[in-house]
Coordinates of C-alpha atoms in Angstrom, one line a residue:
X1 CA -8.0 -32.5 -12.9
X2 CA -5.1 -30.4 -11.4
X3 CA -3.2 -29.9 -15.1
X4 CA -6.2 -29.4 -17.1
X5 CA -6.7 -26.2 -14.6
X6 CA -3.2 -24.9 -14.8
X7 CA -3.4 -22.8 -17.9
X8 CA 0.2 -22.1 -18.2
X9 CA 1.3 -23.1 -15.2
X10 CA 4.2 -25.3 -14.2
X11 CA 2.9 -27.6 -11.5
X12 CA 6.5 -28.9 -9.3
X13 CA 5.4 -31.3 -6.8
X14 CA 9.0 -31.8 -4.4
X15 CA 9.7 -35.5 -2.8
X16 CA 11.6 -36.0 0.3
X17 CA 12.9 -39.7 0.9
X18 CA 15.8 -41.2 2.7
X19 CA 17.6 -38.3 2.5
X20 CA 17.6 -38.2 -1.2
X21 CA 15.4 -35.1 -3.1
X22 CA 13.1 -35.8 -6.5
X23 CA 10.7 -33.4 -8.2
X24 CA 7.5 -34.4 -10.4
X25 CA 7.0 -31.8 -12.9
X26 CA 3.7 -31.1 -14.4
X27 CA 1.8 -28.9 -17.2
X28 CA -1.7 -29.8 -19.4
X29 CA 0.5 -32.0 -21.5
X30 CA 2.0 -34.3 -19.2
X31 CA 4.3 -34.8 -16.0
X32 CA 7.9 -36.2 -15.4
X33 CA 10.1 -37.2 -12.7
X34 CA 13.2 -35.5 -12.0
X35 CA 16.0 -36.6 -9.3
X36 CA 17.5 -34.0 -7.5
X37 CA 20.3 -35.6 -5.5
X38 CA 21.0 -34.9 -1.5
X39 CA 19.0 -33.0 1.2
X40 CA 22.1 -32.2 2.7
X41 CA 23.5 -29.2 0.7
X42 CA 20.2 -28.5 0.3
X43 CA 19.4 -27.7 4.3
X44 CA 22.7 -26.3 5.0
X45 CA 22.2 -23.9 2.2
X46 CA 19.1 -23.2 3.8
X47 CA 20.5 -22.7 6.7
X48 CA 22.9 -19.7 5.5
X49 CA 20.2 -18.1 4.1
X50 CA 18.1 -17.7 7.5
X51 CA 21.0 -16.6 9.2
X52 CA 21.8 -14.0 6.7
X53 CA 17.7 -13.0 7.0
X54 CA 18.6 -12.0 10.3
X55 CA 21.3 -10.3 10.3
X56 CA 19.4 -8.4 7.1
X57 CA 16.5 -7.6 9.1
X58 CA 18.4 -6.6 12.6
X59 CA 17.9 -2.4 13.0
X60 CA 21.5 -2.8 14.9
X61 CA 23.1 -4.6 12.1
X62 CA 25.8 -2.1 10.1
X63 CA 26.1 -1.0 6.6
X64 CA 29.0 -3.2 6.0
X65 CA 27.4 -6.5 7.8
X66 CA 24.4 -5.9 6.1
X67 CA 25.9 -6.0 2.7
X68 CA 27.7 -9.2 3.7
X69 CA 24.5 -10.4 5.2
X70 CA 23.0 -9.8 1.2
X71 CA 25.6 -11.2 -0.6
X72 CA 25.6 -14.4 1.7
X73 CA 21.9 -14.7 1.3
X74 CA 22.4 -14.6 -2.6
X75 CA 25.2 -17.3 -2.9
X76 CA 22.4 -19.6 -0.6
X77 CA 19.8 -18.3 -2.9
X78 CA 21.7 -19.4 -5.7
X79 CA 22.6 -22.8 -4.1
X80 CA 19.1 -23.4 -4.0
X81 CA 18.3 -22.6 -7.2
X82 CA 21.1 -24.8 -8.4
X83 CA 20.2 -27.9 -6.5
X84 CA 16.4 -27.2 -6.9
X85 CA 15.0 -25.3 -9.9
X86 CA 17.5 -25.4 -12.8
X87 CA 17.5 -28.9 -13.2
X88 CA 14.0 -29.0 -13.6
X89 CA 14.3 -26.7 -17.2
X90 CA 12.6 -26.0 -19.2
X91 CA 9.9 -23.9 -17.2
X92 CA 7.1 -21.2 -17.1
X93 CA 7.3 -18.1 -16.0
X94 CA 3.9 -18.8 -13.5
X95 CA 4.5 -21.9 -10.7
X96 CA 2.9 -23.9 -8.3
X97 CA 5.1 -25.3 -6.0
X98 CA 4.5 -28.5 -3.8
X99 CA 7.1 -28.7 -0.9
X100 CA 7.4 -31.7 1.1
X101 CA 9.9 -31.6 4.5
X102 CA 12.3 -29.1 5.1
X103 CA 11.7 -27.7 1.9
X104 CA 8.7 -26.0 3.2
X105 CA 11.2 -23.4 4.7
X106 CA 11.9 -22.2 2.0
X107 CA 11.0 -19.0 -0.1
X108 CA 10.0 -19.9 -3.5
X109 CA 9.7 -16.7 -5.1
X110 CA 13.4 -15.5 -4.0
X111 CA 14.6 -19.5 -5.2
X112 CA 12.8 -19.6 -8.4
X113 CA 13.0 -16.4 -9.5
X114 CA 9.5 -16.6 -10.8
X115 CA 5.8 -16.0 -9.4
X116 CA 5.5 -18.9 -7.4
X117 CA 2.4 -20.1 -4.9
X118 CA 3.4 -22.8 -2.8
X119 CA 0.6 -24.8 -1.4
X120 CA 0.4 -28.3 0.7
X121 CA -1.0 -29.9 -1.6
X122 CA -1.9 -30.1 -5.3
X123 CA -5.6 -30.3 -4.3
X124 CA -5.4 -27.4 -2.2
X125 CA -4.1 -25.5 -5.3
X126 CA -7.1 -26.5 -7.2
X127 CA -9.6 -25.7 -4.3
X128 CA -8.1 -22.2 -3.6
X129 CA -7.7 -21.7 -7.6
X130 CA -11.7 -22.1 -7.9
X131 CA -12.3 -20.5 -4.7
X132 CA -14.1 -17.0 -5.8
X133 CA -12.2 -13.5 -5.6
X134 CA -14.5 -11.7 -2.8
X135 CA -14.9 -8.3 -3.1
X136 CA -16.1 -6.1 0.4
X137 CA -14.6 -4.7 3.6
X138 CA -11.2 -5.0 4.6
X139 CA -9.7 -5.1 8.1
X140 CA -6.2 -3.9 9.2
X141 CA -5.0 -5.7 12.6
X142 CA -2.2 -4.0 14.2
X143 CA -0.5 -5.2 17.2
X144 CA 2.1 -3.7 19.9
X145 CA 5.6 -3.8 20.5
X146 CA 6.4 -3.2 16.7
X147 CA 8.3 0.2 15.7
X148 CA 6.5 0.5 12.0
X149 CA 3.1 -1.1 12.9
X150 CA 1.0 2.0 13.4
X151 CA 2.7 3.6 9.9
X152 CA 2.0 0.1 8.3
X153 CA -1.6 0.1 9.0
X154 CA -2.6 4.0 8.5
X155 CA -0.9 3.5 5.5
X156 CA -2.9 0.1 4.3
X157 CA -5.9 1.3 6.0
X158 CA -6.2 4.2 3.7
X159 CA -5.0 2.2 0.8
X160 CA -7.8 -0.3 1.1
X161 CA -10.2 1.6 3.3
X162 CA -10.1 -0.7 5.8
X163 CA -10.8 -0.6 9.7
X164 CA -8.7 -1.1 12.2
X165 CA -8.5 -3.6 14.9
X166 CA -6.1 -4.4 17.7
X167 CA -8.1 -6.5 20.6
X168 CA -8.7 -10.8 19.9
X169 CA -12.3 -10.3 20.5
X170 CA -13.2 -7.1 18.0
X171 CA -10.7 -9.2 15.2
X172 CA -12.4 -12.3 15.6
X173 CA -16.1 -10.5 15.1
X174 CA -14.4 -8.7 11.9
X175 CA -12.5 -11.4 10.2
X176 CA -16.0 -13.3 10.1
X177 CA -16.8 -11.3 7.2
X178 CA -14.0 -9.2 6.0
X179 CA -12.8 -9.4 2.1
X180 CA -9.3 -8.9 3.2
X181 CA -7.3 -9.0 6.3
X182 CA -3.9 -7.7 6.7
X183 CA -2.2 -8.6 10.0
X184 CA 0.7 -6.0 11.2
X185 CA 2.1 -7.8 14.4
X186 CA 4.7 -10.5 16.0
X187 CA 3.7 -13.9 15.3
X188 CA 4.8 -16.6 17.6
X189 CA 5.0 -19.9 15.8
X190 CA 4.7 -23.1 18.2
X191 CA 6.6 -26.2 17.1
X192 CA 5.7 -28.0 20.7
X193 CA 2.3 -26.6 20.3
X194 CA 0.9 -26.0 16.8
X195 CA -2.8 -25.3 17.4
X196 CA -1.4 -22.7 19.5
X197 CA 1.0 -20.8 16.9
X198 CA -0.5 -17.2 17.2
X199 CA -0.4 -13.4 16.4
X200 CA 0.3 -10.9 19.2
X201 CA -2.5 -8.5 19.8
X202 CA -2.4 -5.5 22.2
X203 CA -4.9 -7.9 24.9
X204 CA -3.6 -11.2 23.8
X205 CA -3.1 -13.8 21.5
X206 CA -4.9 -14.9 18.5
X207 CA -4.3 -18.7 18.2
X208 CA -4.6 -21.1 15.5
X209 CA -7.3 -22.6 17.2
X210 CA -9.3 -19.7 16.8
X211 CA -8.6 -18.8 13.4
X212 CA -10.1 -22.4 12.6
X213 CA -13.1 -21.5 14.3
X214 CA -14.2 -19.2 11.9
X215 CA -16.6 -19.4 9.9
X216 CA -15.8 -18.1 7.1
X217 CA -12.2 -16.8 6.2
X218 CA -11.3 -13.8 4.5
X219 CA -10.7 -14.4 0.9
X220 CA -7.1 -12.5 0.6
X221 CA -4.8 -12.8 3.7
X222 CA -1.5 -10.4 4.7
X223 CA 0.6 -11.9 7.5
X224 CA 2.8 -9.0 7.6
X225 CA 4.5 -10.8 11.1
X226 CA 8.3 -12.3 11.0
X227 CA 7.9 -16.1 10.2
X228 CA 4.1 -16.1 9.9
X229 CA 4.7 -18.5 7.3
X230 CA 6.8 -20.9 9.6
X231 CA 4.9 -24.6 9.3
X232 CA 5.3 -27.0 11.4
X233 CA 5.2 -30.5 9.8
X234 CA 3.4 -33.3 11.8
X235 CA 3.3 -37.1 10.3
X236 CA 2.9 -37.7 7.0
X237 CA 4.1 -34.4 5.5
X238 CA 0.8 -32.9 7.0
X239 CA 1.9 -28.8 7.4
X240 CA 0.2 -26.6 10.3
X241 CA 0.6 -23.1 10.4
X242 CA -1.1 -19.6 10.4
X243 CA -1.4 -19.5 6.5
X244 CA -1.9 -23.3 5.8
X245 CA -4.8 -22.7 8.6
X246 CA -6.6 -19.7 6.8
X247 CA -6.5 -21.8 3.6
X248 CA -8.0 -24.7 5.0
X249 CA -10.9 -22.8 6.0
X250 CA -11.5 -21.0 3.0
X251 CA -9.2 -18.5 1.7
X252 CA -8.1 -18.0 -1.7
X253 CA -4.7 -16.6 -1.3
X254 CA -2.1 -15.5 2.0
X255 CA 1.0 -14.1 2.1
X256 CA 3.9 -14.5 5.0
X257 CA 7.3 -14.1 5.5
X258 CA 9.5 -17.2 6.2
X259 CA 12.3 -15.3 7.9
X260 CA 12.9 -13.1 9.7
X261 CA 12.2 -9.4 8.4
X262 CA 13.1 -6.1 8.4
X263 CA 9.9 -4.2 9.8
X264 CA 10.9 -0.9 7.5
X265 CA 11.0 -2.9 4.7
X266 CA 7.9 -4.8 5.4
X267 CA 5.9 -1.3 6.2
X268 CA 7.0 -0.4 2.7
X269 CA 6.6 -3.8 0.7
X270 CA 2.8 -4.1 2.5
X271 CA 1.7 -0.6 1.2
X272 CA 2.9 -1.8 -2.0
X273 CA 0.7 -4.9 -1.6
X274 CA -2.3 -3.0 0.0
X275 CA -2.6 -0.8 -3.0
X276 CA -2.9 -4.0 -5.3
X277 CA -5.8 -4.9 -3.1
X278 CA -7.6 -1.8 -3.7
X279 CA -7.0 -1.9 -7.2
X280 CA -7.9 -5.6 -7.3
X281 CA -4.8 -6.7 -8.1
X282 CA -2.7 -9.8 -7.8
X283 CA -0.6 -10.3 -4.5
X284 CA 1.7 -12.3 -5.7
X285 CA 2.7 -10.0 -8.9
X286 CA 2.8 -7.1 -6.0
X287 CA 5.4 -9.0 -4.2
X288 CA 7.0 -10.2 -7.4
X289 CA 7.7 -6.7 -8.2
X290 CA 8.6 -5.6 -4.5
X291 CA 11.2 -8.1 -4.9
X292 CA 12.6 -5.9 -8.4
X293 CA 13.1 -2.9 -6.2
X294 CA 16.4 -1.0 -6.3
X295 CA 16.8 -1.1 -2.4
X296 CA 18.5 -4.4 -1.9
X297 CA 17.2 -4.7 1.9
X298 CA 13.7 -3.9 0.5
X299 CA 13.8 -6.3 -2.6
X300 CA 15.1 -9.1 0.0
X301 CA 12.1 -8.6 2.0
X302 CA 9.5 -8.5 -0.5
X303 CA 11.2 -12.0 -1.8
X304 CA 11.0 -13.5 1.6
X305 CA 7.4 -13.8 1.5
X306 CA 5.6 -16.7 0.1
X307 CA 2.5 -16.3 -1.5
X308 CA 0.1 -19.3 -0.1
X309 CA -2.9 -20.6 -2.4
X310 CA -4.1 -18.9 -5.6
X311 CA -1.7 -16.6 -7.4

């Protein structure tokens, strides 16, 4: 069911086990199983390029450590890309990529080079590929404590026409029935806790749990928050996290960071992707191209994010 729906698509399933990595590789004609050799290099590459993230995305951080930073971040890059995409050749330009451990750290679009949606599942691919693009209001949450947040979301706001929200209570009541939400504030991941992973508004915290309790998701999400598209993998590969938990309950695509990010960057990368909204655009071609831009800091940014669901 999954390849007769990919129409062009290169479907990479990744599998994790005793320590050793494999890939099955799909398309409408058939699928094939690829070994990829050791975890190890694999994690310690992606190890580097976190670090390198934060150093990138530090305000403090000089010219000189920043281009180190970069060019340490694009030797793990290409590490990755070595260990996990080229051996898997010949493929399209359009992915959907299944991680599975560790490998959900990871930022496919930055790896691959290509406009990749990483989703938890092939299943989930299909369910959010057939989910229906809504069309309707849009709601911009901002939160405190973040230098560009209030630029970020005047500047979405008027690029989407959205309202703004900064209170739990007021963003629950609008996310019931917003088109598109588009998050400007800290996220706090919770490995000990996952239900209780949140975003940081100016009265609170909006949890996981609560974003389950929805009942109905907006259909495009924007976690513009550093690691708001940390997982946190419980047994049997099962991922929980603020994006996995908007798809589950019904929306078609999100976006998050992985890493770390530069919030100057980001304010400029999400005006980029709040304009695509408007024009009813695709959010992963938005941050595809964000991640072409002649600013290196900016490019790295936009690549960061992963684009959840539908492409």
């Amino acid at each position: 069911s999954v390849r007769a729906h990919l129409d062009g698509r290169t479907l990479v399933r990744y599998v994790v086990a005793s320590s050793e990595v494999g890939a099955v590789v799909a398309n409408e004609t058939g699928a094939r199983l690829v070994g990829l050799g050791p975890l190890a290099p694999i994690t310690d590459a992606l190890g580097f390029l976190r670090l390198s993230a934060e150093r990138i995305a530090r305000p403090s951080t000089s010219a000189a450590s920043r281009d180190a930073a970069l060019a340490s971040a694009q030797d793990a890059s290409a590490t990755l890309a070595a260990a996990l995409v080229d051996p898997l050749r010949p493929l399209t330009d359009r992915m959907v990529v299944v991680p599975s451990g560790p490998l959900h750290g990871i930022p496919w679009t930055l790896v691959t080079g290509r406009a990749a949606t990483v989703v938890p599942s092939a299943a989930a691919w299909l369910a959010a590929q057939q989910t229906p693009v809504r069309n309707g209001r849009a709601v911009v949450v901002q939160g405190p404590e973040l230098e560009f947040a209030e630029l970020e979301s005047k500047l979405v706001a008027a690029a989407t026409k959205a309202t703004t929200t900064r209170e739990v209570g007021p963003t629950i009541d609008s996310l019931e029935h917003a088109a598109h939400a588009h998050f400007a504030c800290h996220a706090r991941p919770r490995v000990d806790r996952p239900m209780f992973s949140s975003l940081i508004l100016d009265d609170g915290e909006l949890t996981l749990h609560d974003i389950e309790g929805l009942d109905q998701a907006p259909g495009t999400v924007v976690l513009a928050s550093c690691s708001s598209g940390t997982n946190v993998l419980a047994s049997g590969d099962e991922v929980m996290g603020l994006a996995n938990a908007f798809l589950a309950i019904g929306a078609r695509t999100v976006v998050a960071p992985l890493f770390t990010v530069s919030d100057a960057a980001t304010a400029q990368v999400m005006v980029s992707v709040g304009k695509a909204v408007e024009r009813g655009g695709n959010l992963l071609g938005a941050l595809l191209a964000g991640s072409q831009d002649p600013d290196p800091v900016v490019a790295f940014t936009a690549a960061s994010f992963n684009c959840f669901g539908a492409d």
